[in-house]
Structures are given as structure tokens and as C-alpha cells.
Amino acid sequence: MKKIIIAIFLVASFPAIADENTENDMKVVIDMMVVAKAAGMCGVFSQMVNFQKTIKMPGGDEFIVRFLSTEAARLGHTLESFMAQCPQVVEIYDTNMERLGFEQ
């Protein structure tokens, strides 16, 4: 009888353990997706600046500053704090890619 009760207890506890692990796994995946999205955004901003440096489009500098300032404000940052996040985000992204076996 004791063995049956222990077996029922163990079987009943497996779904709770599985749900907890799944929730933690999903948090890791979502965190990685957020970092990837932010790293992509930083890459686009970098490409905009490089494009402007190369092409020297009239009014381009002002447009980029206005665009980035608007994005920063929309996300609750100053332009400086917004752009300061990019090196950290790219470093985390690179680390994640290495952990996944995609070394650069």
C-alpha cells in the first residue's frame, strides 16, 4: 500500500515539475528573442549612420538624429541612454549565439 501511495505521489508531481521547467525554458527563449530584436534594431541604426557617412545625403544627419530621438523618447529613454544600450545588447546577442553553437 505504501508503494502505491508513493507511486501516485510521484506521478502526480511530474506535471508540476514539467510545468515549472517549461516556464523557465520559455523565459530563456523569450529573453533571447528580445535581445535578438534589440540587436537587430541596433544594427539598423548603425547601418543608417554608416549610410549617411558614405552618401552624405543633404539633411540626412538631422533626420537620423530626429528619428533616433523620437524612438528613444517613445521607449522612455534619452538619446544617450538609448544608444548606450546597443553595445551591451550586441554583446549579449553574441554570447547567446556562441552558446547555441553559432560562433562568429
PDB file of C-alpha atoms in Angstrom:
ATOM      1  CA  MET A   1       0.000   0.000   0.000  1.00  0.00           C
ATOM      2  CA  LYS A   2       2.864   2.402   0.845  1.00  0.00           C
ATOM      3  CA  LYS A   3       4.426   1.769  -2.553  1.00  0.00           C
ATOM      4  CA  ILE A   4       1.170   2.610  -4.327  1.00  0.00           C
ATOM      5  CA  ILE A   5       0.799   5.877  -2.405  1.00  0.00           C
ATOM      6  CA  ILE A   6       4.422   6.841  -3.128  1.00  0.00           C
ATOM      7  CA  ALA A   7       3.977   5.963  -6.804  1.00  0.00           C
ATOM      8  CA  ILE A   8       0.786   8.067  -7.032  1.00  0.00           C
ATOM      9  CA  PHE A   9       2.544  10.978  -5.318  1.00  0.00           C
ATOM     10  CA  LEU A  10       5.483  10.786  -7.717  1.00  0.00           C
ATOM     11  CA  VAL A  11       3.302  10.525 -10.805  1.00  0.00           C
ATOM     12  CA  ALA A  12       1.142  13.417  -9.610  1.00  0.00           C
ATOM     13  CA  SER A  13       4.201  15.610  -9.025  1.00  0.00           C
ATOM     14  CA  PHE A  14       5.726  15.135 -12.521  1.00  0.00           C
ATOM     15  CA  PRO A  15       3.350  17.563 -14.282  1.00  0.00           C
ATOM     16  CA  ALA A  16       4.139  20.268 -11.725  1.00  0.00           C
ATOM     17  CA  ILE A  17       7.870  19.789 -12.286  1.00  0.00           C
ATOM     18  CA  ALA A  18       7.393  19.753 -16.065  1.00  0.00           C
ATOM     19  CA  ASP A  19       5.306  22.964 -15.984  1.00  0.00           C
ATOM     20  CA  GLU A  20       7.951  24.731 -13.904  1.00  0.00           C
ATOM     21  CA  ASN A  21      10.750  23.688 -16.256  1.00  0.00           C
ATOM     22  CA  THR A  22       8.708  24.647 -19.321  1.00  0.00           C
ATOM     23  CA  GLU A  23       8.003  28.070 -17.851  1.00  0.00           C
ATOM     24  CA  ASN A  24      11.708  28.630 -17.122  1.00  0.00           C
ATOM     25  CA  ASP A  25      12.674  27.383 -20.593  1.00  0.00           C
ATOM     26  CA  MET A  26      10.167  29.737 -22.212  1.00  0.00           C
ATOM     27  CA  LYS A  27      11.510  32.681 -20.209  1.00  0.00           C
ATOM     28  CA  VAL A  28      15.003  31.931 -21.531  1.00  0.00           C
ATOM     29  CA  VAL A  29      13.697  31.711 -25.103  1.00  0.00           C
ATOM     30  CA  ILE A  30      11.711  34.947 -24.773  1.00  0.00           C
ATOM     31  CA  ASP A  31      14.710  36.745 -23.251  1.00  0.00           C
ATOM     32  CA  MET A  32      16.839  35.591 -26.196  1.00  0.00           C
ATOM     33  CA  MET A  33      14.201  36.795 -28.666  1.00  0.00           C
ATOM     34  CA  VAL A  34      14.055  40.229 -27.016  1.00  0.00           C
ATOM     35  CA  VAL A  35      17.846  40.517 -27.160  1.00  0.00           C
ATOM     36  CA  ALA A  36      17.855  39.435 -30.817  1.00  0.00           C
ATOM     37  CA  LYS A  37      15.214  42.038 -31.673  1.00  0.00           C
ATOM     38  CA  ALA A  38      17.128  44.794 -29.865  1.00  0.00           C
ATOM     39  CA  ALA A  39      20.418  43.740 -31.510  1.00  0.00           C
ATOM     40  CA  GLY A  40      18.727  43.910 -34.902  1.00  0.00           C
ATOM     41  CA  MET A  41      17.419  47.379 -34.106  1.00  0.00           C
ATOM     42  CA  CYS A  42      20.926  48.495 -33.121  1.00  0.00           C
ATOM     43  CA  GLY A  43      22.256  47.044 -36.380  1.00  0.00           C
ATOM     44  CA  VAL A  44      19.749  49.025 -38.415  1.00  0.00           C
ATOM     45  CA  PHE A  45      20.661  52.232 -36.604  1.00  0.00           C
ATOM     46  CA  SER A  46      24.336  51.550 -37.236  1.00  0.00           C
ATOM     47  CA  GLN A  47      23.640  50.970 -40.936  1.00  0.00           C
ATOM     48  CA  MET A  48      21.712  54.247 -41.116  1.00  0.00           C
ATOM     49  CA  VAL A  49      24.697  56.130 -39.699  1.00  0.00           C
ATOM     50  CA  ASN A  50      27.169  54.333 -41.984  1.00  0.00           C
ATOM     51  CA  PHE A  51      24.957  55.030 -44.996  1.00  0.00           C
ATOM     52  CA  GLN A  52      24.829  58.730 -44.122  1.00  0.00           C
ATOM     53  CA  LYS A  53      28.601  58.874 -43.610  1.00  0.00           C
ATOM     54  CA  THR A  54      29.129  57.374 -47.067  1.00  0.00           C
ATOM     55  CA  ILE A  55      26.391  59.108 -49.057  1.00  0.00           C
ATOM     56  CA  LYS A  56      26.266  62.430 -47.189  1.00  0.00           C
ATOM     57  CA  MET A  57      22.623  62.922 -48.092  1.00  0.00           C
ATOM     58  CA  PRO A  58      21.511  66.554 -47.551  1.00  0.00           C
ATOM     59  CA  GLY A  59      19.547  66.735 -44.288  1.00  0.00           C
ATOM     60  CA  GLY A  60      20.423  63.128 -43.502  1.00  0.00           C
ATOM     61  CA  ASP A  61      22.250  63.860 -40.258  1.00  0.00           C
ATOM     62  CA  GLU A  62      19.310  65.852 -38.927  1.00  0.00           C
ATOM     63  CA  PHE A  63      16.856  63.149 -39.998  1.00  0.00           C
ATOM     64  CA  ILE A  64      18.813  60.398 -38.249  1.00  0.00           C
ATOM     65  CA  VAL A  65      19.094  62.401 -35.024  1.00  0.00           C
ATOM     66  CA  ARG A  66      15.369  63.248 -35.090  1.00  0.00           C
ATOM     67  CA  PHE A  67      14.434  59.644 -35.867  1.00  0.00           C
ATOM     68  CA  LEU A  68      16.618  58.175 -33.126  1.00  0.00           C
ATOM     69  CA  SER A  69      15.493  60.813 -30.612  1.00  0.00           C
ATOM     70  CA  THR A  70      11.855  60.026 -31.369  1.00  0.00           C
ATOM     71  CA  GLU A  71      12.437  56.284 -30.957  1.00  0.00           C
ATOM     72  CA  ALA A  72      14.312  56.862 -27.706  1.00  0.00           C
ATOM     73  CA  ALA A  73      11.524  59.053 -26.312  1.00  0.00           C
ATOM     74  CA  ARG A  74       8.876  56.538 -27.392  1.00  0.00           C
ATOM     75  CA  LEU A  75      10.697  53.881 -25.358  1.00  0.00           C
ATOM     76  CA  GLY A  76      11.236  56.180 -22.361  1.00  0.00           C
ATOM     77  CA  HIS A  77      14.916  56.992 -22.886  1.00  0.00           C
ATOM     78  CA  THR A  78      17.108  59.894 -23.731  1.00  0.00           C
ATOM     79  CA  LEU A  79      19.042  59.524 -26.963  1.00  0.00           C
ATOM     80  CA  GLU A  80      22.231  58.920 -24.983  1.00  0.00           C
ATOM     81  CA  SER A  81      20.774  56.207 -22.718  1.00  0.00           C
ATOM     82  CA  PHE A  82      19.052  54.584 -25.687  1.00  0.00           C
ATOM     83  CA  MET A  83      22.204  54.323 -27.773  1.00  0.00           C
ATOM     84  CA  ALA A  84      24.320  53.293 -24.759  1.00  0.00           C
ATOM     85  CA  GLN A  85      22.333  50.040 -24.616  1.00  0.00           C
ATOM     86  CA  CYS A  86      23.487  48.853 -28.035  1.00  0.00           C
ATOM     87  CA  PRO A  87      26.991  47.638 -27.116  1.00  0.00           C
ATOM     88  CA  GLN A  88      25.586  45.633 -24.184  1.00  0.00           C
ATOM     89  CA  VAL A  89      22.766  44.164 -26.267  1.00  0.00           C
ATOM     90  CA  VAL A  90      25.119  43.145 -29.078  1.00  0.00           C
ATOM     91  CA  GLU A  91      27.494  41.535 -26.562  1.00  0.00           C
ATOM     92  CA  ILE A  92      24.633  39.500 -25.033  1.00  0.00           C
ATOM     93  CA  TYR A  93      23.452  38.549 -28.533  1.00  0.00           C
ATOM     94  CA  ASP A  94      26.950  37.346 -29.482  1.00  0.00           C
ATOM     95  CA  THR A  95      27.165  35.325 -26.253  1.00  0.00           C
ATOM     96  CA  ASN A  96      23.782  33.730 -26.938  1.00  0.00           C
ATOM     97  CA  MET A  97      24.835  32.801 -30.457  1.00  0.00           C
ATOM     98  CA  GLU A  98      28.053  31.216 -29.167  1.00  0.00           C
ATOM     99  CA  ARG A  99      26.058  29.205 -26.609  1.00  0.00           C
ATOM    100  CA  LEU A 100      23.826  27.979 -29.416  1.00  0.00           C
ATOM    101  CA  GLY A 101      26.869  26.901 -31.416  1.00  0.00           C
ATOM    102  CA  PHE A 102      26.883  29.741 -33.951  1.00  0.00           C
ATOM    103  CA  GLU A 103      30.258  31.295 -33.257  1.00  0.00           C
ATOM    104  CA  GLN A 104      31.102  34.360 -35.267  1.00  0.00           C
TER     105      GLN A 104
END
